[in-house]
Amino acid sequence: MTEQKDRLTWQEDGGKHPVRHRHGGDVYSCDYKIDYSSNINPLGPPASVVEAVYKSTEQIAHYPDVQCKMLREALAEHEFMTPDRIICGNGAAELIFTYVSALRPKKALLTAPGFAEYESALQAAGCEIRYYPLYEERGFQVGMDYLEYLSEDLDMVILCNPNNPTGVLIPQPLLVMIAGKCEKYGIHMMLDECFNQFLLAPDSYSMRTFLDRFPHLFVLDAFTKTYAMPGLRLGYGMTANRKVLEKMSQVMQPWSVSVPAQYAGLAALKEDTYVHNARWLVKEERKYLMRALRLLGMEFFDSAANYVFFKGPEDLAVLCRQRGILIRDCSNYHGLSGGFFRIAVRTREENEQLVTVLQDIVREKQKESGAVYGWQK
C-alpha cells in the first residue's frame, strides 16, 4: 500500500484531486509550444483519417456496431488472419484492463520499468505482481535470464516490444522461447506491440505469426501511435484462443468503440505509404536527436522506437516546460529514479527547437556549477 500511495501524483490545481500516475500528452494543464512527452507519429493523422471522422458525423445518430464487424474484417485482411481472432477496444488501455479483468490472474510478472497501465490493471484485479528488473548497466535489455522468472505459479506475463519507456527491443527468438515456456506452464502472455510499426522491419520482431503455435499468447496493438489519433481511442488485440476472446467480450463495455473511431480505423488501414514514410522519418530524426544528446553529454539508450530514453539533470522536465517544451519525466516508473527522461521523435524543425532549448539549459547548468555535465552519475 505504501508503494501504491507513493505513486500518486497531484494535479496543479492546489492539490485537491489525486491522480494515479503521470502520462505523456497532458497538453491541458499548461501552455506549451511542442509536446515531446507523447510518442505520436510526427506526420500527424493522415488526411484520409480526418476526412473519415468528418464523414462519420452523418452516422452519429446511430449506435456504433457493437461487434466492429467491418473494422475487424479490414484488420483481418491487414493482419493476414480471420476476423474471429481480433477484438477491438477503446484504445489499447481498455484492452489491457479487459484482458486482466477477464482472466483474473493471481500472480503476474512485469518488467520494471514498464508502461504503468499494466500495473494499474493488475492491481485493480487484486493480482500479486512480481518484477523482472531491467538494469541500466545492461542497457535495460530483457535477457535470457527472464526465462528463469517463469514458473508454474504464475498466471500472466506482460511484455512490451519495443519497451516503453526505454525503446529497447526484445529479439524475436527470445520471445519465442518465452512464449514456449508460458505455454508449457499455462501462463497467459500479453505482448504489447503498439510501437512495432515504427520499426524498419516490424515482422522480424512481431509475434503475430505465432498465434497458432502459442494459444496463450495475446498480441496488443493500437491505431493511437502509428496513425497519430490518440484522441479517437482505438486499439485491437489478436489471439487464436477463442475462450479468451469470449471472456473479454463478456466483461467489456458494449459500444466502447465509437462510430468516428471505427471510420477512422477503416481509413487508416489503407495508408501504407504514410506508415512507410513515418518509419524512415523516425529513423533519421532519432539519429539526429541521439547525436545531439551525445554532444550535450547526456547518456541515452538503444531505442528502436519513435522515442529516445536518456539521462539528464533531474529538473530537466521543469526547465523544458518553462520554455514551452513538454518532455516525459520517467522518475515515476517502477524501477527508475530522478534524472531519466523520454522524448518523442518529431520533425526536423521541431527537433531543432528542442535541441536549442536543451543547449540553453546545459549552458545555464554549466555556469551555475562550474562543472561540465555534472549531473551524470
XYZ file of C-alpha atoms in Angstrom:
377
model
C 0.000 0.000 0.000
C 2.899 2.338 0.729
C 4.323 1.904 -2.752
C 0.910 2.461 -4.300
C 0.439 5.657 -2.295
C 3.882 6.900 -3.279
C 2.975 6.560 -6.935
C 0.085 9.014 -6.679
C 0.693 12.399 -8.239
C -1.228 15.629 -7.938
C -2.804 17.967 -10.426
C -1.681 21.574 -10.458
C -4.988 22.814 -9.052
C -3.981 23.281 -5.450
C -3.581 19.554 -4.812
C -7.297 18.906 -4.430
C -7.619 15.874 -6.690
C -5.301 12.855 -6.580
C -4.316 11.393 -9.949
C -2.798 7.946 -10.363
C 0.391 8.009 -12.454
C 1.683 10.656 -14.786
C 1.466 10.166 -18.514
C 2.730 11.983 -21.541
C 0.456 14.088 -23.671
C -1.092 16.188 -20.890
C -1.487 19.306 -23.017
C -4.434 20.553 -20.969
C -2.574 21.598 -17.825
C -0.261 24.255 -19.236
C 0.672 26.450 -22.167
C 3.204 24.802 -24.464
C 4.805 25.064 -27.892
C 5.768 21.467 -28.690
C 4.733 18.243 -26.963
C 7.617 15.768 -26.744
C 6.036 13.822 -23.891
C 3.693 11.766 -26.084
C 5.057 9.321 -28.671
C 2.774 10.063 -31.608
C 3.595 9.768 -35.313
C 5.319 13.091 -36.159
C 3.485 13.252 -39.501
C 0.172 13.830 -37.719
C -3.037 11.991 -38.648
C -3.463 11.165 -42.346
C -5.824 13.458 -44.229
C -7.967 10.434 -45.080
C -8.485 9.729 -41.372
C -9.564 13.308 -40.689
C -11.947 13.138 -43.641
C -13.360 9.810 -42.434
C -14.039 11.230 -38.983
C -15.804 14.215 -40.534
C -17.920 11.936 -42.715
C -18.777 9.703 -39.759
C -20.829 12.514 -38.218
C -23.595 11.509 -40.622
C -23.924 8.296 -38.581
C -23.647 9.525 -35.002
C -27.430 9.357 -34.534
C -26.938 5.569 -34.538
C -25.214 3.286 -32.066
C -21.799 2.029 -33.179
C -21.533 -1.519 -34.484
C -21.022 -3.294 -31.168
C -19.026 -6.063 -32.878
C -16.923 -3.705 -35.044
C -17.630 -6.118 -37.893
C -16.346 -4.043 -40.824
C -13.295 -2.889 -38.891
C -12.420 -6.421 -37.750
C -12.731 -7.678 -41.317
C -10.413 -4.924 -42.542
C -7.965 -5.672 -39.724
C -8.087 -9.384 -40.555
C -7.115 -8.650 -44.151
C -4.385 -6.297 -42.946
C -3.025 -8.847 -40.449
C -3.491 -11.945 -42.658
C -5.810 -13.721 -40.253
C -9.525 -14.347 -39.739
C -11.769 -11.766 -38.014
C -12.678 -14.190 -35.219
C -9.147 -13.761 -33.816
C -9.477 -10.000 -33.360
C -11.084 -7.894 -30.654
C -11.366 -4.087 -30.824
C -11.458 -1.680 -27.920
C -11.452 1.926 -26.794
C -7.688 2.238 -27.130
C -5.042 -0.241 -26.019
C -5.641 0.760 -22.390
C -9.188 -0.613 -22.381
C -7.969 -3.911 -23.799
C -5.247 -4.167 -21.143
C -7.819 -3.761 -18.375
C -10.305 -6.037 -20.157
C -7.719 -8.794 -20.653
C -6.745 -8.746 -16.984
C -10.340 -8.464 -15.794
C -11.397 -11.407 -17.963
C -8.608 -13.743 -16.850
C -8.335 -12.638 -13.191
C -4.683 -13.639 -12.651
C -3.469 -14.187 -9.100
C 0.238 -13.718 -9.859
C 1.764 -11.808 -12.756
C 5.212 -10.788 -13.972
C 6.061 -7.311 -15.268
C 9.284 -5.704 -16.405
C 10.487 -2.685 -14.451
C 10.432 -0.076 -15.881
C 7.338 -0.631 -17.976
C 4.069 1.012 -19.004
C 2.098 1.977 -15.884
C -1.271 0.710 -17.142
C -0.151 -2.917 -16.852
C 0.449 -2.446 -13.152
C -2.791 -0.481 -12.698
C -4.877 -3.182 -14.391
C -3.304 -5.941 -12.311
C -3.705 -4.006 -9.071
C -7.374 -3.381 -9.891
C -7.813 -7.156 -10.208
C -6.125 -7.774 -6.844
C -3.214 -9.549 -8.522
C 0.167 -10.083 -6.880
C 2.858 -8.503 -9.066
C 6.413 -9.690 -9.471
C 9.029 -7.706 -11.348
C 11.796 -8.549 -13.749
C 14.255 -5.655 -13.277
C 15.717 -4.004 -16.357
C 19.201 -2.855 -15.376
C 20.837 0.305 -16.632
C 24.231 -1.412 -16.845
C 22.661 -3.943 -19.256
C 21.120 -1.214 -21.363
C 17.636 -2.042 -19.996
C 17.632 -5.187 -22.135
C 15.466 -8.242 -21.402
C 17.932 -11.122 -21.173
C 17.842 -14.907 -21.298
C 17.513 -14.901 -17.517
C 13.899 -13.771 -17.993
C 13.117 -17.447 -18.613
C 14.176 -18.208 -15.037
C 11.450 -15.881 -13.749
C 8.745 -18.001 -15.391
C 7.285 -20.574 -13.010
C 4.193 -22.733 -12.667
C 2.644 -20.442 -10.053
C 2.498 -17.504 -12.492
C -0.782 -16.805 -14.263
C 0.226 -13.949 -16.565
C 3.178 -12.065 -18.012
C 3.032 -8.755 -19.863
C 5.814 -7.550 -22.146
C 6.125 -4.561 -24.471
C 8.246 -4.699 -27.619
C 9.851 -2.242 -28.114
C 9.595 -1.439 -24.446
C 8.043 1.725 -23.081
C 9.790 3.928 -21.893
C 13.200 2.583 -22.951
C 12.528 1.772 -26.623
C 14.744 -1.314 -26.297
C 13.805 -4.346 -28.398
C 13.407 -7.967 -27.356
C 14.753 -10.275 -30.107
C 12.108 -12.491 -31.666
C 13.959 -15.762 -30.850
C 13.857 -14.869 -27.148
C 10.155 -14.004 -27.391
C 9.524 -17.420 -28.950
C 11.321 -19.101 -26.052
C 9.339 -17.044 -23.533
C 6.049 -17.881 -25.268
C 7.033 -21.554 -25.357
C 7.695 -21.659 -21.625
C 4.472 -19.772 -20.942
C 2.626 -22.380 -22.997
C 4.280 -25.169 -21.018
C 3.201 -23.679 -17.681
C -0.197 -22.393 -18.826
C 0.803 -18.742 -18.354
C -1.160 -16.150 -20.300
C 1.189 -13.833 -22.197
C 0.247 -10.367 -23.375
C 2.706 -8.816 -25.811
C 2.183 -5.098 -26.415
C 3.303 -4.213 -29.958
C 1.859 -0.701 -30.090
C 5.197 0.733 -31.287
C 6.085 -2.152 -33.605
C 5.035 -0.351 -36.798
C 7.748 2.291 -36.320
C 10.434 -0.390 -36.805
C 12.036 -0.694 -40.239
C 11.495 -4.471 -40.159
C 8.430 -4.879 -37.900
C 7.753 -8.511 -38.847
C 11.214 -9.508 -37.608
C 10.202 -8.627 -34.046
C 6.466 -9.316 -34.048
C 4.795 -12.434 -32.647
C 1.605 -12.090 -34.711
C 2.517 -15.044 -36.915
C 2.962 -17.291 -33.853
C -0.629 -17.171 -32.584
C -1.456 -20.720 -33.745
C 1.672 -22.092 -32.131
C 1.014 -20.360 -28.797
C -2.691 -20.259 -27.815
C -1.813 -18.497 -24.549
C -0.399 -15.547 -26.499
C -2.331 -12.287 -26.887
C -0.809 -9.562 -29.090
C -1.898 -5.975 -28.482
C -1.779 -3.088 -30.962
C -3.435 0.288 -31.464
C -4.007 2.997 -34.053
C -3.021 5.606 -31.450
C 0.699 5.986 -32.112
C 1.067 4.763 -35.689
C -1.679 6.952 -37.136
C -1.453 9.867 -34.653
C -5.039 9.561 -33.455
C -4.906 9.184 -29.636
C -7.972 11.398 -29.217
C -10.156 8.837 -31.011
C -9.177 5.837 -28.823
C -8.890 2.721 -30.971
C -6.954 -0.432 -30.149
C -7.154 -4.100 -31.032
C -5.901 -7.452 -29.798
C -5.176 -10.754 -31.556
C -5.167 -14.321 -30.303
C -6.019 -17.824 -31.505
C -7.627 -18.524 -28.124
C -11.372 -18.048 -28.636
C -12.133 -18.713 -24.965
C -10.020 -15.702 -24.008
C -11.839 -13.516 -26.545
C -15.213 -14.740 -25.258
C -14.260 -13.903 -21.675
C -13.033 -10.470 -22.742
C -16.279 -9.796 -24.621
C -18.272 -10.708 -21.509
C -16.561 -8.089 -19.329
C -16.104 -5.332 -21.911
C -18.499 -2.410 -22.107
C -20.764 -2.562 -25.172
C -20.346 0.155 -27.816
C -16.929 1.134 -26.440
C -15.587 1.828 -29.945
C -17.311 4.933 -31.296
C -18.573 5.488 -34.832
C -15.813 8.064 -35.600
C -13.124 5.686 -34.294
C -14.359 2.818 -36.464
C -14.499 5.037 -39.568
C -11.024 6.358 -38.792
C -9.632 2.848 -38.404
C -11.004 1.754 -41.776
C -9.380 4.750 -43.453
C -6.070 4.365 -41.614
C -5.578 0.760 -42.708
C -5.281 1.951 -46.325
C -2.397 4.309 -45.517
C 0.584 2.037 -46.284
C 2.695 4.806 -47.855
C 2.080 7.060 -44.866
C 3.341 4.357 -42.464
C 6.377 3.675 -44.662
C 7.283 7.379 -44.741
C 6.875 7.655 -40.978
C 9.296 4.764 -40.390
C 12.061 6.428 -42.374
C 11.425 9.848 -40.863
C 11.600 8.381 -37.365
C 14.812 6.519 -38.193
C 16.602 9.663 -39.417
C 15.273 12.005 -36.750
C 16.021 9.548 -33.947
C 19.643 9.516 -35.131
C 19.643 13.322 -35.150
C 18.340 13.501 -31.564
C 20.773 10.876 -30.308
C 23.658 12.742 -31.898
C 22.521 15.961 -30.227
C 22.193 14.273 -26.833
C 25.683 12.842 -27.186
C 27.137 16.278 -27.937
C 25.330 17.656 -24.887
C 26.916 14.979 -22.720
C 23.682 13.179 -21.928
C 23.604 9.404 -21.815
C 20.951 7.738 -23.990
C 19.963 4.136 -24.540
C 19.499 1.993 -27.628
C 15.936 2.873 -28.601
C 14.459 1.422 -31.787
C 11.119 3.184 -31.311
C 9.784 6.651 -32.109
C 11.173 7.996 -28.830
C 14.528 8.302 -27.073
C 15.189 7.366 -23.445
C 18.044 9.237 -21.778
C 19.559 10.687 -18.596
C 19.871 14.371 -17.780
C 19.653 16.833 -14.889
C 16.787 15.910 -12.565
C 14.949 19.190 -13.119
C 15.186 18.978 -16.908
C 11.453 18.445 -17.471
C 10.617 21.509 -15.382
C 13.200 23.642 -17.189
C 11.951 22.497 -20.590
C 8.370 23.162 -19.607
C 9.268 26.709 -18.625
C 10.455 27.139 -22.207
C 7.304 25.666 -23.757
C 8.613 22.136 -24.366
C 6.914 19.133 -22.748
C 9.101 16.052 -22.174
C 8.329 12.899 -20.193
C 9.852 12.747 -16.714
C 10.213 8.989 -16.128
C 11.012 9.142 -12.408
C 7.606 7.666 -11.516
C 8.197 4.477 -13.496
C 8.750 1.438 -11.272
C 12.498 0.845 -11.058
C 13.602 4.330 -12.140
C 14.831 7.308 -10.142
C 15.074 11.012 -10.931
C 17.078 12.007 -13.998
C 15.534 9.619 -16.543
C 13.541 11.129 -19.400
C 11.822 10.190 -22.641
C 11.380 12.409 -25.670
C 9.337 11.689 -28.781
C 10.903 11.766 -32.225
C 9.349 14.606 -34.187
C 10.083 16.567 -37.382
C 13.485 18.188 -38.033
C 12.138 21.708 -37.497
C 10.668 20.741 -34.133
C 13.715 18.708 -33.156
C 15.976 21.676 -33.825
C 13.853 23.769 -31.456
C 14.161 21.096 -28.771
C 17.925 20.869 -29.207
C 18.248 24.659 -28.913
C 16.326 24.561 -25.635
C 18.491 21.709 -24.322
C 21.652 23.616 -25.296
C 20.458 26.680 -23.376
C 19.726 24.574 -20.299
C 23.130 22.876 -20.425
C 24.902 26.242 -20.700
C 22.979 27.537 -17.697
C 23.830 24.415 -15.705
C 27.500 24.793 -16.526
C 27.523 28.425 -15.432
C 25.785 27.584 -12.164
C 28.029 24.676 -11.207
C 31.264 25.464 -12.988
C 31.367 21.796 -13.984
C 30.763 20.173 -17.344
C 27.821 17.753 -17.399
C 27.986 17.421 -13.634
C 24.606 15.709 -13.383
C 25.879 12.442 -14.882
C 26.379 9.626 -12.429
